[in-house]
Coordinates of C-alpha atoms in Angstrom, one line a residue:
Chain A
M1 CA -16.5 -41.6 87.7
A2 CA -19.3 -39.8 89.5
N3 CA -18.2 -36.7 91.5
K4 CA -19.8 -37.8 94.8
I5 CA -17.5 -35.9 97.2
W6 CA -17.7 -32.1 97.2
V7 CA -15.7 -29.6 98.9
C8 CA -16.7 -25.9 99.7
I9 CA -13.6 -23.6 99.3
D10 CA -13.6 -20.7 101.9
Q11 CA -12.2 -17.4 100.6
F12 CA -11.8 -13.9 101.9
K13 CA -11.6 -10.9 99.5
G14 CA -10.6 -13.3 96.6
E15 CA -8.0 -15.3 98.6
A16 CA -8.6 -18.8 99.5
L17 CA -7.9 -19.6 103.2
V18 CA -5.1 -22.3 103.6
T19 CA -7.5 -24.4 105.5
S20 CA -9.6 -24.7 102.3
W21 CA -6.8 -26.7 100.8
E22 CA -6.6 -28.9 103.8
A23 CA -10.3 -29.7 103.0
V24 CA -9.5 -30.3 99.2
G25 CA -6.7 -32.7 100.3
T26 CA -9.0 -34.6 102.7
G27 CA -11.7 -34.9 100.0
R28 CA -9.2 -36.2 97.5
K29 CA -8.2 -39.0 100.0
L30 CA -11.9 -39.9 100.5
A31 CA -12.6 -39.8 96.9
D32 CA -9.7 -42.1 96.0
E33 CA -10.7 -44.5 98.7
V34 CA -14.1 -45.0 97.3
G35 CA -13.3 -44.5 93.6
A36 CA -15.3 -41.3 93.4
G37 CA -14.4 -37.8 91.9
L38 CA -13.8 -34.7 93.8
T39 CA -15.7 -31.5 93.0
A40 CA -14.7 -28.1 94.6
L41 CA -17.2 -25.3 94.9
V42 CA -15.7 -21.8 94.5
F43 CA -18.1 -18.9 95.3
G44 CA -17.0 -15.3 95.3
E45 CA -16.1 -12.4 92.9
G46 CA -12.9 -12.5 91.0
V47 CA -12.2 -16.1 92.2
E48 CA -11.2 -17.8 89.0
N49 CA -7.5 -18.4 90.0
I50 CA -8.8 -20.1 93.0
A51 CA -10.7 -22.6 90.8
N52 CA -7.2 -23.5 89.2
T53 CA -5.6 -23.9 92.5
A54 CA -8.3 -26.2 93.7
I55 CA -7.6 -28.5 90.7
H56 CA -3.9 -28.3 91.4
Y57 CA -4.5 -29.4 95.1
G58 CA -6.6 -32.4 93.9
A59 CA -10.1 -31.5 92.7
D60 CA -11.3 -33.1 89.4
E61 CA -14.0 -30.5 88.8
V62 CA -14.6 -27.1 90.0
L63 CA -18.1 -25.5 90.1
L64 CA -17.3 -21.8 90.0
A65 CA -19.9 -18.9 90.6
D66 CA -18.2 -15.6 90.1
D67 CA -20.7 -12.9 90.8
P68 CA -20.7 -9.5 92.8
T69 CA -23.5 -10.8 95.0
L70 CA -21.1 -13.4 96.1
A71 CA -18.2 -11.2 96.8
D72 CA -18.7 -11.0 100.5
F73 CA -19.8 -14.2 102.3
R74 CA -23.4 -14.0 103.4
P75 CA -25.1 -17.3 104.4
E76 CA -28.3 -16.8 102.5
P77 CA -27.1 -16.4 98.8
Y78 CA -24.3 -19.0 99.5
A79 CA -26.5 -21.5 101.1
A80 CA -29.3 -21.1 98.4
L81 CA -26.8 -21.7 95.6
L82 CA -25.1 -24.5 97.3
A83 CA -28.4 -26.3 98.0
K84 CA -29.6 -25.9 94.4
L85 CA -26.2 -27.4 93.1
A86 CA -26.3 -30.3 95.6
E87 CA -29.9 -31.1 94.7
D88 CA -28.9 -31.3 91.0
G89 CA -25.6 -33.1 91.6
S90 CA -26.5 -35.3 94.6
P91 CA -23.1 -35.5 96.3
D92 CA -22.8 -38.1 99.1
V93 CA -20.5 -35.7 101.2
I94 CA -19.8 -32.0 101.3
L95 CA -16.8 -30.9 103.2
F96 CA -16.3 -27.4 104.6
P97 CA -13.4 -25.9 106.7
T98 CA -14.5 -25.1 110.1
T99 CA -14.3 -21.2 109.7
T100 CA -17.1 -19.1 110.7
R101 CA -18.2 -18.9 107.2
G102 CA -18.0 -22.7 106.7
R103 CA -19.9 -23.5 109.8
E104 CA -22.7 -20.9 108.8
L105 CA -22.9 -22.3 105.3
A106 CA -23.1 -25.8 106.4
G107 CA -25.7 -25.0 109.0
M108 CA -27.9 -23.1 106.7
A109 CA -27.6 -25.6 103.8
S110 CA -28.4 -28.5 106.0
V111 CA -31.9 -27.1 106.5
D112 CA -32.4 -26.5 102.7
L113 CA -31.2 -30.0 102.1
N114 CA -33.1 -31.5 104.9
T115 CA -29.9 -33.1 106.2
G116 CA -27.5 -33.0 109.2
V117 CA -24.2 -31.3 109.9
L118 CA -21.1 -32.9 111.6
P119 CA -19.3 -29.8 112.7
D120 CA -15.6 -29.4 113.6
V121 CA -14.4 -32.9 113.1
I122 CA -10.8 -34.2 113.6
E123 CA -10.9 -37.4 111.9
L124 CA -12.9 -38.8 108.9
D125 CA -13.3 -42.2 107.5
V126 CA -15.4 -43.4 104.6
Q127 CA -17.0 -46.7 103.7
G128 CA -18.9 -46.7 100.6
D129 CA -21.1 -43.7 100.5
K130 CA -21.1 -43.3 104.4
V131 CA -18.7 -41.3 106.5
T132 CA -17.9 -41.7 110.1
A133 CA -16.3 -38.7 111.9
I134 CA -14.7 -38.1 115.2
R135 CA -15.2 -34.7 116.9
P136 CA -14.2 -33.2 120.1
V137 CA -17.1 -32.3 122.4
Y138 CA -17.2 -30.8 125.8
A139 CA -14.4 -28.6 124.6
G140 CA -12.2 -31.6 123.9
K141 CA -12.7 -33.1 127.2
L142 CA -14.4 -36.0 125.2
L143 CA -14.4 -37.3 121.7
A144 CA -17.7 -38.5 119.9
R145 CA -17.9 -40.8 116.9
T146 CA -20.6 -39.3 114.8
E147 CA -22.5 -40.0 111.6
C148 CA -25.3 -38.6 109.5
S149 CA -28.0 -41.0 108.2
S150 CA -29.2 -38.7 105.4
K151 CA -27.5 -37.2 102.4
P152 CA -25.6 -35.2 101.6
Q153 CA -23.5 -35.6 104.7
L154 CA -22.2 -32.3 105.6
V155 CA -19.0 -32.2 107.5
T156 CA -16.8 -29.3 108.7
L157 CA -13.1 -30.1 109.2
R158 CA -11.2 -28.5 112.0
V159 CA -8.5 -26.2 110.9
R160 CA -5.1 -27.6 111.1
A161 CA -6.4 -31.2 112.1
F162 CA -5.9 -32.5 108.5
G163 CA -2.7 -32.1 106.6
M164 CA -1.9 -30.0 103.6
P165 CA -2.0 -31.8 100.3
E166 CA 0.8 -31.5 97.7
L167 CA 0.5 -28.8 95.2
N168 CA 0.7 -30.4 91.6
E169 CA 0.5 -27.6 89.0
S170 CA 0.4 -30.2 86.2
R171 CA -2.9 -31.6 87.4
T172 CA -5.8 -30.8 85.2
G173 CA -9.7 -30.7 85.5
T174 CA -12.7 -28.9 84.3
V175 CA -14.1 -25.8 85.5
T176 CA -17.7 -25.3 85.0
K177 CA -19.3 -21.9 85.5
V178 CA -22.6 -21.6 87.5
D179 CA -24.8 -18.7 88.0
A180 CA -25.7 -17.1 91.2
L181 CA -29.2 -17.9 92.5
M182 CA -30.3 -14.8 94.3
A183 CA -30.4 -11.3 93.0
E184 CA -29.0 -8.5 95.2
D185 CA -32.4 -7.2 95.9
E186 CA -33.5 -10.6 97.2
I187 CA -30.8 -10.6 99.7
V188 CA -31.7 -9.1 103.0
T189 CA -28.4 -8.7 104.6
K190 CA -25.6 -6.3 103.4
V191 CA -21.9 -6.2 104.4
V192 CA -21.3 -2.6 105.3
E193 CA -17.6 -2.7 106.1
Y194 CA -14.6 -4.5 107.6
A195 CA -12.0 -3.5 110.0
T196 CA -9.2 -5.9 110.0
V197 CA -7.4 -6.2 113.4
G198 CA -3.7 -5.3 113.3
A199 CA -1.3 -7.3 111.4
G200 CA -1.3 -10.1 114.0
V201 CA -1.5 -13.7 113.2
S202 CA -5.0 -15.3 113.7
L203 CA -5.1 -17.6 116.7
T204 CA -6.8 -20.5 115.0
D205 CA -4.4 -20.5 112.0
A206 CA -1.2 -20.0 114.0
S207 CA 1.4 -22.8 114.1
I208 CA 2.9 -21.1 117.1
I209 CA 1.1 -19.4 120.0
V210 CA 2.6 -17.4 122.9
S211 CA 0.0 -16.9 125.6
G212 CA 0.0 -14.9 128.8
G213 CA -2.1 -15.2 132.0
R214 CA -2.4 -13.6 135.4
G215 CA 1.3 -13.7 135.9
T216 CA 1.9 -11.0 133.3
S217 CA 1.0 -8.3 136.1
N218 CA 2.8 -10.3 138.8
R219 CA 5.9 -8.1 138.9
P220 CA 5.8 -5.8 141.9
Q221 CA 9.2 -4.3 141.2
L222 CA 7.7 -2.7 137.9
I223 CA 6.9 0.9 138.9
P224 CA 4.1 2.5 136.8
P225 CA 4.3 6.0 135.6
D226 CA 3.2 8.6 138.3
E227 CA 0.0 9.6 136.4
I228 CA -1.4 6.0 136.9
T229 CA -2.6 6.3 140.5
D230 CA -5.6 3.7 140.5
E231 CA -4.4 0.5 141.7
K232 CA -6.3 -1.6 139.1
E233 CA -4.9 0.7 136.4
Q234 CA -1.4 0.0 137.7
E235 CA -2.1 -3.8 137.7
I236 CA -3.1 -3.4 134.0
W237 CA -0.1 -1.4 133.2
R238 CA 2.2 -4.1 134.7
A239 CA 0.3 -6.7 132.8
Q240 CA 0.9 -4.8 129.5
Q241 CA 4.6 -4.8 130.1
G242 CA 4.3 -8.5 130.3
F243 CA 2.2 -8.8 127.2
K244 CA 4.8 -6.5 125.5
L245 CA 7.5 -9.1 126.1
I246 CA 5.1 -11.9 124.9
G247 CA 4.4 -9.9 121.8
E248 CA 8.1 -9.5 121.1
L249 CA 8.7 -13.3 121.4
A250 CA 5.6 -13.8 119.2
S251 CA 6.6 -11.4 116.6
L252 CA 10.1 -13.0 116.4
L253 CA 8.4 -16.5 115.9
G254 CA 5.5 -15.3 113.5
A255 CA 3.3 -16.6 116.4
A256 CA 0.0 -15.4 117.5
V257 CA -0.6 -13.9 120.9
G258 CA -3.1 -15.7 123.2
A259 CA -4.3 -15.3 126.8
S260 CA -6.0 -17.1 129.6
R261 CA -9.5 -16.0 130.7
A262 CA -8.1 -14.6 133.9
A263 CA -6.1 -12.3 131.8
V264 CA -9.0 -11.3 129.6
D265 CA -11.3 -10.9 132.7
A266 CA -8.9 -8.6 134.3
N267 CA -8.9 -6.3 131.2
Y268 CA -5.2 -7.0 130.3
I269 CA -5.9 -8.0 126.8
P270 CA -9.3 -8.1 124.5
Y271 CA -11.4 -11.2 124.5
S272 CA -10.4 -12.1 121.0
A273 CA -7.1 -13.4 122.4
Q274 CA -8.7 -15.8 124.9
V275 CA -7.8 -19.5 124.5
G276 CA -10.0 -22.0 126.4
Q277 CA -13.4 -23.3 126.8
T278 CA -15.3 -20.1 126.4
G279 CA -12.6 -18.7 124.1
K280 CA -10.8 -20.2 121.1
V281 CA -9.8 -23.9 120.8
V282 CA -6.3 -24.1 119.2
A283 CA -3.9 -26.9 118.3
P284 CA -0.6 -25.2 117.2
D285 CA 2.8 -27.1 116.9
L286 CA 4.0 -25.0 119.7
Y287 CA 2.1 -23.4 122.6
I288 CA 4.2 -21.2 124.9
A289 CA 2.1 -20.5 128.1
C290 CA 3.5 -17.7 130.3
G291 CA 2.4 -16.9 133.6
I292 CA -0.8 -19.2 133.1
S293 CA -1.7 -21.6 135.9
G294 CA -3.5 -23.9 133.7
A295 CA -7.1 -24.2 134.9
I296 CA -9.2 -27.0 133.4
Q297 CA -11.0 -24.5 131.1
H298 CA -7.8 -23.2 129.8
Q299 CA -6.5 -26.7 129.2
A300 CA -9.6 -27.6 127.2
G301 CA -8.6 -24.9 124.6
M302 CA -4.9 -25.9 124.0
R303 CA -4.4 -29.4 125.4
T304 CA -4.0 -31.0 121.9
S305 CA -1.1 -28.6 121.0
K306 CA 2.0 -30.6 119.9
V307 CA 4.6 -29.2 122.1
I308 CA 3.6 -27.2 125.2
V309 CA 6.0 -25.1 127.0
A310 CA 4.9 -23.6 130.4
I311 CA 6.8 -20.7 132.1
N312 CA 5.4 -20.0 135.6
K313 CA 6.7 -18.9 139.1
D314 CA 4.8 -21.5 140.9
P315 CA 6.3 -25.0 140.6
D316 CA 2.9 -26.5 141.5
A317 CA 0.9 -24.9 138.7
P318 CA -1.2 -27.5 137.0
I319 CA 0.1 -26.3 133.6
F320 CA 3.5 -28.1 134.2
K321 CA 1.7 -31.4 134.1
L322 CA 0.7 -30.8 130.6
A323 CA 4.0 -29.3 129.4
R324 CA 6.6 -31.0 127.6
Y325 CA 9.1 -28.4 128.8
G326 CA 8.7 -26.3 131.9
V327 CA 10.6 -23.4 133.3
V328 CA 10.0 -22.3 136.9
G329 CA 10.6 -18.6 136.9
D330 CA 9.2 -15.2 136.3
L331 CA 8.0 -14.8 132.7
H332 CA 9.4 -11.1 133.0
D333 CA 12.8 -12.6 133.1
I334 CA 12.5 -15.7 131.1
V335 CA 10.5 -14.5 128.1
P336 CA 12.9 -11.7 127.0
A337 CA 15.9 -14.0 127.6
L338 CA 14.2 -16.6 125.4
T339 CA 13.6 -14.1 122.7
E340 CA 17.1 -13.2 122.7
A341 CA 18.3 -16.9 122.8
L342 CA 16.0 -17.7 119.7
E343 CA 17.1 -14.6 118.0
D344 CA 20.7 -15.6 118.1
R345 CA 19.8 -19.2 116.8
L346 CA 17.4 -17.8 114.1
S347 CA 19.9 -15.3 112.7
Y348 CA 22.2 -17.7 111.1
Chain B
M1 CA -40.0 -5.6 120.8
K2 CA -40.3 -9.3 121.6
I3 CA -36.9 -11.0 122.1
V4 CA -36.6 -14.8 122.7
V5 CA -33.2 -16.1 124.1
R6 CA -32.5 -19.7 123.9
I7 CA -31.2 -21.2 127.1
K8 CA -29.4 -24.5 127.6
L9 CA -28.5 -26.3 130.8
V10 CA -24.9 -27.8 130.7
P11 CA -22.3 -29.1 133.0
D12 CA -20.3 -26.4 134.7
T13 CA -17.1 -25.5 132.8
A14 CA -14.9 -26.6 135.8
A15 CA -16.5 -30.1 135.6
K16 CA -14.3 -32.9 135.0
V17 CA -16.4 -34.6 132.3
V18 CA -15.5 -38.3 131.6
V19 CA -16.9 -41.4 130.1
E20 CA -17.5 -44.3 132.5
D21 CA -19.1 -47.5 131.1
G22 CA -20.0 -45.8 127.9
Q23 CA -21.9 -43.0 129.9
V24 CA -20.9 -39.4 130.0
T25 CA -20.6 -38.2 133.6
W26 CA -19.4 -35.1 135.5
G27 CA -19.6 -36.5 139.0
D28 CA -21.2 -34.0 141.4
A29 CA -20.3 -30.9 139.4
P30 CA -23.4 -28.7 139.1
L31 CA -25.5 -28.2 135.9
V32 CA -25.6 -24.6 135.0
I33 CA -26.9 -22.1 132.4
N34 CA -24.6 -22.5 129.3
P35 CA -22.1 -19.6 129.9
W36 CA -22.6 -18.4 126.4
D37 CA -26.3 -18.1 127.1
E38 CA -25.5 -15.5 129.8
F39 CA -24.1 -13.1 127.2
A40 CA -27.0 -13.7 125.0
V41 CA -29.4 -12.9 127.9
E42 CA -27.3 -9.8 128.7
A43 CA -27.6 -8.6 125.1
A44 CA -31.4 -9.1 125.0
L45 CA -31.8 -7.2 128.3
Q46 CA -29.6 -4.3 127.1
L47 CA -31.6 -4.2 123.8
T48 CA -35.0 -4.0 125.6
E49 CA -33.5 -1.4 127.9
Q50 CA -32.6 0.6 124.9
H51 CA -35.6 0.0 122.7
G52 CA -38.4 -1.2 125.0
G53 CA -39.9 -4.7 125.0
E54 CA -39.7 -8.0 126.7
V55 CA -37.5 -10.9 126.9
I56 CA -38.6 -14.5 127.1
A57 CA -36.3 -17.3 128.0
L58 CA -36.8 -20.5 126.0
S59 CA -35.4 -23.8 126.7
V60 CA -35.8 -27.1 125.1
G61 CA -34.9 -30.1 127.3
E62 CA -35.5 -32.1 130.3
E63 CA -37.4 -30.8 133.4
S64 CA -34.0 -29.9 135.1
S65 CA -33.6 -27.1 132.4
R66 CA -35.8 -25.2 134.7
E67 CA -32.6 -24.3 136.8
A68 CA -31.1 -22.6 133.7
L69 CA -34.3 -20.8 132.9
K70 CA -34.7 -19.5 136.5
H71 CA -31.1 -18.1 136.3
A72 CA -32.2 -16.2 133.1
L73 CA -35.3 -15.0 134.9
A74 CA -33.2 -13.9 137.8
M75 CA -31.0 -12.0 135.5
G76 CA -34.1 -10.0 134.4
C77 CA -35.9 -12.0 131.7
N78 CA -39.6 -11.4 131.8
E79 CA -40.9 -14.8 131.0
A80 CA -39.7 -18.3 130.6
I81 CA -40.9 -21.2 128.6
L82 CA -39.8 -24.9 128.6
V83 CA -40.4 -27.4 125.9
S84 CA -39.9 -30.5 128.1
D85 CA -41.0 -33.5 126.0
Y86 CA -38.0 -33.5 123.7
V87 CA -34.6 -34.5 125.0
I88 CA -31.7 -32.7 123.4
D89 CA -29.5 -35.1 121.3
P90 CA -26.6 -34.5 119.1
D91 CA -28.9 -33.7 116.0
T92 CA -28.9 -29.9 116.1
Q93 CA -31.1 -29.8 113.1
R94 CA -33.8 -31.6 115.0
T95 CA -33.5 -29.2 118.0
A96 CA -33.6 -26.2 115.6
K97 CA -36.8 -27.4 114.2
V98 CA -38.3 -27.6 117.8
L99 CA -37.0 -24.2 118.6
A100 CA -38.3 -22.7 115.4
A101 CA -41.9 -24.1 116.1
A102 CA -41.7 -22.7 119.7
V103 CA -40.7 -19.2 118.4
E104 CA -43.6 -19.4 116.0
K105 CA -46.0 -20.3 118.8
I106 CA -44.6 -17.5 120.9
G107 CA -45.6 -15.1 117.9
D108 CA -44.7 -11.7 116.9
V109 CA -40.9 -12.3 117.9
D110 CA -38.5 -9.7 116.6
L111 CA -35.2 -11.3 117.6
V112 CA -34.1 -14.8 118.6
I113 CA -30.7 -14.7 120.5
F114 CA -28.4 -17.5 120.9
G115 CA -25.2 -17.8 122.8
K116 CA -22.2 -18.5 120.4
Q117 CA -22.4 -22.2 121.2
S118 CA -23.3 -24.6 124.0
I119 CA -20.2 -25.9 125.8
D120 CA -21.4 -29.5 125.8
G121 CA -22.2 -30.1 122.0
D122 CA -19.8 -27.4 120.7
N123 CA -21.7 -27.4 117.6
A124 CA -22.3 -23.7 117.0
V125 CA -24.9 -24.2 114.2
T126 CA -28.2 -24.5 116.0
G127 CA -28.9 -20.7 115.7
T128 CA -28.3 -20.6 112.1
Q129 CA -30.4 -23.7 111.5
T130 CA -33.3 -22.2 113.6
A131 CA -33.0 -19.0 111.5
R132 CA -33.3 -21.1 108.4
N133 CA -36.2 -23.0 109.6
L134 CA -37.9 -19.7 110.4
G135 CA -36.9 -18.2 107.1
W136 CA -35.1 -15.3 108.9
P137 CA -31.5 -14.0 108.6
S138 CA -28.8 -15.4 110.6
L139 CA -26.4 -13.0 112.1
T140 CA -23.8 -14.9 114.1
L141 CA -21.0 -13.8 116.5
V142 CA -22.4 -10.4 117.2
S143 CA -20.3 -8.3 119.4
A144 CA -22.4 -5.1 119.2
V145 CA -25.8 -3.8 117.9
P146 CA -25.0 -0.1 116.9
A147 CA -28.5 0.4 115.4
L148 CA -31.9 -1.2 115.8
D149 CA -35.2 0.3 114.4
V150 CA -38.1 -1.9 115.6
D151 CA -40.7 0.0 113.5
A152 CA -38.5 0.1 110.3
K153 CA -37.6 -3.5 111.1
T154 CA -33.8 -2.9 110.5
I155 CA -30.8 -3.9 112.4
R156 CA -27.1 -3.2 112.1
I157 CA -24.7 -5.5 113.9
E158 CA -21.0 -5.8 114.4
R159 CA -19.6 -9.3 114.5
A160 CA -16.2 -10.9 115.2
V161 CA -14.9 -13.0 112.4
E162 CA -11.4 -14.2 111.6
E163 CA -10.3 -11.4 109.7
G164 CA -11.5 -8.7 112.2
R165 CA -14.7 -6.8 112.9
Q166 CA -17.5 -6.9 110.3
V167 CA -20.5 -4.6 110.1
V168 CA -23.6 -6.0 108.7
D169 CA -27.1 -4.6 108.0
G170 CA -30.0 -6.9 108.2
V171 CA -33.8 -6.9 108.8
L172 CA -36.2 -8.1 111.5
P173 CA -37.1 -10.5 112.6
A174 CA -33.6 -12.1 112.8
V175 CA -31.6 -14.6 114.7
L176 CA -28.4 -13.5 116.5
S177 CA -25.7 -15.3 118.2
I178 CA -23.7 -13.3 120.7
V179 CA -20.0 -13.4 121.7
K180 CA -18.3 -12.3 124.7
D181 CA -17.3 -8.8 123.5
Y182 CA -20.9 -7.7 123.9
G183 CA -20.5 -7.3 127.6
E184 CA -20.1 -9.0 130.9
P185 CA -23.5 -10.5 131.9
R186 CA -25.1 -9.0 134.9
Y187 CA -25.5 -11.0 138.1
P188 CA -28.9 -11.9 139.1
S189 CA -30.2 -9.4 141.6
F190 CA -31.5 -10.4 145.0
I191 CA -35.1 -9.3 143.9
G192 CA -34.6 -11.3 140.7
I193 CA -33.7 -14.3 142.4
R194 CA -36.8 -14.0 144.6
K195 CA -38.9 -13.4 141.6
A196 CA -37.5 -16.3 139.6
S197 CA -38.0 -18.8 142.5
K198 CA -41.7 -17.9 142.4
A199 CA -42.0 -17.7 138.7
E200 CA -44.5 -20.1 137.0
I201 CA -42.7 -21.6 134.0
P202 CA -45.2 -22.8 131.4
V203 CA -44.4 -26.3 129.9
W204 CA -45.1 -26.8 126.4
S205 CA -45.2 -30.3 124.5
L206 CA -44.4 -30.8 120.9
E207 CA -48.3 -31.4 120.5
D208 CA -48.8 -27.9 121.7
L209 CA -46.2 -26.7 119.1
G210 CA -48.1 -28.7 116.6
I211 CA -45.3 -30.7 115.4
E212 CA -44.2 -34.3 115.4
L213 CA -41.0 -35.5 116.8
P214 CA -38.4 -34.8 114.0
N215 CA -36.4 -37.8 112.7
V216 CA -32.9 -38.3 114.0
V217 CA -30.4 -37.7 111.4
V218 CA -27.1 -37.0 113.3
S219 CA -26.2 -39.4 116.0
W220 CA -23.1 -40.3 118.2
S221 CA -22.4 -43.8 117.8
E222 CA -19.7 -43.9 120.5
I223 CA -18.4 -41.4 123.0
M224 CA -14.9 -41.7 124.2
N225 CA -12.3 -40.3 126.7
P226 CA -9.5 -38.8 124.5
P227 CA -6.3 -40.8 124.3
Q228 CA -4.2 -39.9 127.2
R229 CA -1.4 -37.6 126.2
E230 CA 2.0 -39.2 126.7
V231 CA 3.9 -36.2 127.9
T232 CA 7.3 -36.4 129.5
N233 CA 7.5 -33.4 131.7
E234 CA 11.0 -31.9 131.8
I235 CA 12.0 -28.9 133.8
V236 CA 14.6 -26.9 132.1
Q237 CA 17.0 -25.1 134.4
G238 CA 20.3 -23.4 133.9
D239 CA 22.6 -21.5 136.3
S240 CA 21.2 -18.3 135.2
V241 CA 18.2 -17.0 133.4
E242 CA 20.3 -16.8 130.2
E243 CA 21.4 -20.4 130.4
T244 CA 17.9 -21.5 131.1
A245 CA 16.7 -19.6 128.1
A246 CA 19.5 -20.9 125.8
A247 CA 18.8 -24.5 126.9
L248 CA 15.1 -24.2 126.2
A249 CA 15.8 -22.6 122.9
D250 CA 17.9 -25.5 121.9
K251 CA 15.3 -28.1 122.9
L252 CA 12.6 -26.1 120.9
F253 CA 14.9 -26.4 117.9
A254 CA 15.4 -30.1 118.4
E255 CA 11.6 -30.6 118.4
K256 CA 11.5 -29.0 115.0
V257 CA 8.5 -26.8 116.0
L258 CA 10.0 -23.4 115.1

């Protein structure tokens, strides 16, 4: 059985990202359909335990490169090693999760391997040694069926678009150690430091997102403290009260906080929270849009969420057309009441 | 310092993009500079304001791409170049080869700056592929450049990754992609618009670049409208805020999404 389907595991500080297992599960399914084997590639430092977990999730073989030069992801040493291994092993397909690292690695390796990348796909079929993928383009306004005529076919899988495989701790496989290809003095980039932001849930991983828009500041009866005299500052202060309520609901549900572009552009909340065509594209199980009218650009970033709830004062807001459940009302009233109602139900 | 910014022409974000008779159409919505590229131009202009040098806007695509280049010129780019005998297709690796050849022809380039992605193809890999074709480091999702030394050929960038902010040191020449945190793009000035309207934009062919048309490897065999979402809209309303909230909470439990 030739191991012709490969999966690159994305890890951060020695912990595999959950979406890496989605990729292993997808690789397992493809491999079973065509009677191939599945190889997982684990690069990092102190990542031996990840190799075993990859086998438990479905890999037959793991190529493990455990080296200080691979501790932090850098595209150059990772791509050089991946390309070398792929030249030796000639896989038909290499899967990656669509994380920043996965995308970069696939992009760089595609040049070394003189092949193409199918980025951020949401569906994947295999026939023989060829894959066909479906991916959203124009921010999800359209779907493209896409393929790559050269090999290996590099495919990055959208986070949460493919299900999680079952963990089977009795599965066995082989772990083969491989050496890093580049020495530290050959690598021109150095990771200096990380500052992880808060303890918040990341938007793209979140299964629930609570988002706020312009409506967060639309509460005239809120009186800002006397020292805030600037009108714009007063507006931002009101919006922050709205986002505080959104944050409380999010924290109860273990959800991430999102925002519309209007809220970001008005300086209510940092850009990292923006959902939409020029922000993050998300597909949680539950998306609660609070005080967001639902411009087409915002819809492009969240329209594939499983269940959408809209809370808005304006009954004509376009977001209601997309929403399974709508509440016409002020988020400043509805959101805290919803938090309380859910708290009651979640506490027993 | 010489900075090249890659510019792409795309349908406006507000465009209603649909497939009709197998063709992508956006009605009479305008084609504009890719919104992410405006952040790339802003970063390039700020860097040359701080460290001296010039900014060259580079586009690969049909003649109409001139409009996007003119926007970049109006924002303050010094020059613009169009490679027009290559039509952008879904094969980013192919585009990257053309871009890399153009950067080499421009010569003595210190930085090539991309927007985070283009809002039509949504690939977000062309920058990294261009970097690899040039043999330069790829520094993506850059939110700030706290240090740059053109003579020593060193750069320090901050980037936005899933886990937070990362600081990376690299060397020049390098390829960057820029995210929105870098700063709001400036509006074209009146003088800038006048200058851009008169600017001569040289057109290069692949022959000028000394390359042949790269093979197509990645293709779209079909382009489709997404399946219509079957959503039943239900307005939840109780006699009081508390009742409304309670009714909504019950429905969310029934959906099994909590």
